[in-house]
Coordinates of C-alpha atoms in Angstrom, one line a residue:
M1 CA 16.2 -44.7 -6.1
A2 CA 15.8 -41.1 -4.8
D3 CA 15.0 -40.5 -1.3
K4 CA 11.0 -39.3 -1.0
T5 CA 11.7 -38.0 2.4
P6 CA 10.0 -34.4 2.3
T7 CA 12.1 -31.8 3.0
P8 CA 11.5 -28.0 4.9
A9 CA 11.5 -26.7 1.2
D10 CA 8.7 -28.7 0.5
S11 CA 6.2 -27.4 3.1
V12 CA 7.5 -23.5 1.9
A13 CA 4.6 -21.3 0.9
P14 CA 3.9 -21.2 -3.1
A15 CA 5.7 -18.1 -4.7
A16 CA 4.3 -14.5 -4.3
S17 CA 3.3 -14.7 -8.1
A18 CA 0.7 -17.4 -7.0
S19 CA -2.8 -16.8 -6.3
P20 CA -3.7 -16.9 -2.8
P21 CA -6.3 -19.7 -1.2
A22 CA -10.0 -19.3 -1.3
A23 CA -11.5 -19.0 1.7
P24 CA -13.1 -22.7 2.5
E25 CA -16.7 -23.1 2.6
E26 CA -16.8 -23.3 6.1
L27 CA -16.0 -19.5 6.3
T28 CA -17.6 -18.5 3.4
T29 CA -21.2 -20.3 4.5
A30 CA -20.8 -18.7 8.1
P31 CA -22.7 -15.5 8.7
G32 CA -19.7 -14.2 11.1
Y33 CA -17.1 -14.4 8.7
Q34 CA -19.2 -12.3 6.1
V35 CA -19.8 -9.8 8.8
R36 CA -16.2 -9.9 9.5
R37 CA -15.3 -9.3 6.0
L38 CA -17.7 -6.5 5.8
Q39 CA -16.7 -4.6 9.1
Q40 CA -12.9 -5.0 7.5
A41 CA -13.9 -3.4 3.9
Y42 CA -15.8 -0.9 5.6
L43 CA -12.6 0.1 8.1
A44 CA -10.4 0.3 4.9
A45 CA -13.1 2.5 3.1
W46 CA -13.6 4.7 6.0
V47 CA -10.1 5.3 6.3
R48 CA -9.6 6.3 2.7
A49 CA -13.0 8.5 2.4
V50 CA -13.6 10.1 5.5
D51 CA -10.6 10.7 8.3
R52 CA -7.3 8.6 9.0
T53 CA -7.7 10.1 13.0
L54 CA -11.6 10.2 13.6
T55 CA -12.9 6.6 13.5
G56 CA -16.7 5.5 12.5
P57 CA -16.9 4.7 17.0
Q58 CA -15.5 8.3 17.7
F59 CA -17.9 9.6 14.9
A60 CA -20.6 7.9 16.2
V61 CA -20.1 9.0 19.9
L62 CA -19.7 12.9 18.5
T63 CA -23.0 12.8 16.7
T64 CA -24.8 11.0 19.5
V65 CA -23.7 13.8 21.7
R66 CA -24.7 16.3 19.8
A67 CA -28.2 14.9 19.7
Y68 CA -28.0 14.5 23.4
P69 CA -25.8 16.8 25.2
G70 CA -25.2 16.6 28.8
S71 CA -26.2 12.7 28.9
D72 CA -23.5 10.7 30.9
Q73 CA -20.6 8.5 28.8
S74 CA -22.3 4.9 30.3
S75 CA -26.3 5.9 29.2
L76 CA -24.7 6.9 25.9
A77 CA -22.5 3.5 25.3
S78 CA -25.6 1.4 24.6
A79 CA -26.6 4.1 21.9
V80 CA -23.2 4.0 19.7
A81 CA -23.0 0.0 20.6
L82 CA -19.9 0.3 22.7
D83 CA -19.5 -1.4 26.4
T84 CA -19.0 1.1 28.7
S85 CA -15.5 0.4 29.2
T86 CA -14.6 1.0 25.9
M87 CA -16.8 4.0 25.6
A88 CA -15.0 5.7 29.1
D89 CA -11.9 5.1 27.1
L90 CA -13.1 6.7 23.7
A91 CA -14.3 9.7 25.7
Q92 CA -11.2 10.5 27.5
R93 CA -9.4 10.2 24.5
L94 CA -11.9 12.6 22.5
D95 CA -11.4 15.2 25.7
K96 CA -8.3 15.0 25.2
R97 CA -8.1 15.7 21.8
G98 CA -10.2 19.1 22.7
L99 CA -13.3 17.3 20.9
L100 CA -15.6 16.8 23.7
E101 CA -15.8 17.9 27.4
R102 CA -16.4 15.7 30.2
R103 CA -17.9 17.3 33.3
T104 CA -18.6 15.5 36.6
A105 CA -22.0 15.6 37.5
S106 CA -22.9 17.4 40.6
T107 CA -25.2 14.8 42.4
D108 CA -22.7 11.5 41.6
G109 CA -19.0 12.4 40.7
R110 CA -18.7 8.7 39.1
R111 CA -21.0 10.1 36.2
K112 CA -19.3 12.1 33.7
L113 CA -21.7 14.1 31.6
L114 CA -20.6 14.4 27.5
Y115 CA -20.7 17.9 25.5
L116 CA -19.3 18.8 22.3
T117 CA -16.6 21.7 22.2
A118 CA -16.4 24.2 19.4
E119 CA -13.6 21.8 17.9
G120 CA -16.2 18.5 18.3
E121 CA -18.4 20.3 16.3
R122 CA -16.3 21.5 13.5
A123 CA -14.7 17.8 13.4
L124 CA -18.1 16.5 13.0
A125 CA -19.3 18.7 10.5
A126 CA -16.1 18.5 8.3
A127 CA -16.5 14.7 8.6
E128 CA -20.6 14.3 7.8
T129 CA -20.4 15.1 4.3
R130 CA -17.7 12.6 3.8
V131 CA -19.6 9.8 5.6
R132 CA -22.8 10.8 3.9
E133 CA -21.1 10.1 0.5
L134 CA -19.3 7.2 1.8
D135 CA -22.8 5.9 2.6
E136 CA -24.1 6.4 -1.2
R137 CA -21.2 4.9 -2.7
L138 CA -21.7 1.9 -0.8
L139 CA -25.0 1.7 -1.2
D140 CA -25.2 3.0 -4.8
K141 CA -26.1 -0.3 -6.8
Y142 CA -29.7 -0.4 -4.8
D143 CA -32.7 1.3 -5.6
P144 CA -34.3 3.7 -2.7
A145 CA -36.8 0.5 -1.8
D146 CA -33.9 -1.9 -1.5
R147 CA -31.8 0.2 0.7
E148 CA -34.4 0.3 2.8
R149 CA -35.2 -3.2 3.0
L150 CA -31.4 -3.8 3.4
L151 CA -31.2 -1.6 6.5
R152 CA -34.1 -2.9 8.2
E153 CA -32.6 -6.5 7.8
L154 CA -29.4 -5.4 8.7
T155 CA -31.1 -3.5 12.0
S156 CA -33.0 -6.6 12.8
L157 CA -29.9 -8.8 12.3
A158 CA -27.8 -6.3 14.5
D159 CA -30.7 -6.6 17.3
Q160 CA -30.9 -10.4 17.2
W161 CA -27.3 -10.8 17.6
E162 CA -26.8 -8.4 20.3
Q163 CA -29.4 -10.6 22.1
L164 CA -27.5 -13.5 21.7
G165 CA -24.4 -11.7 23.1
A166 CA -26.5 -10.5 25.9

């Protein structure tokens, strides 16, 4: 009679030709899991369609600094959905790349005021068309009314979830 004791080979993952397991229902019915999937898919699409070095958060910062030049980085952090320490790091990296200029406020040496450089303007302009094209591709299956509804729902959900995390 053969020994029925499991061997290490019995616990080895299936061959690469086998399809990967599907996510369990506990995950697929969880909103956070679906949001994570969307974020991962968006990041992959961004890298392919927009820019390999300018990230979405960096694009958001540059866009917001263009809209509010001379604002301090702490104030701008909430506008771009970043915590203040992440914003400080991101602004410093954009400054080192020559896309942003950080100036110390004359009234408070701890405050950093942000301004786009000419290079930042060029980088932002170059990325904007590709960002809008990506947005269009992401929403192309929706008619204009459905797009507006979807964006309202996403905004409402983001607002609600931010309150839960506060």
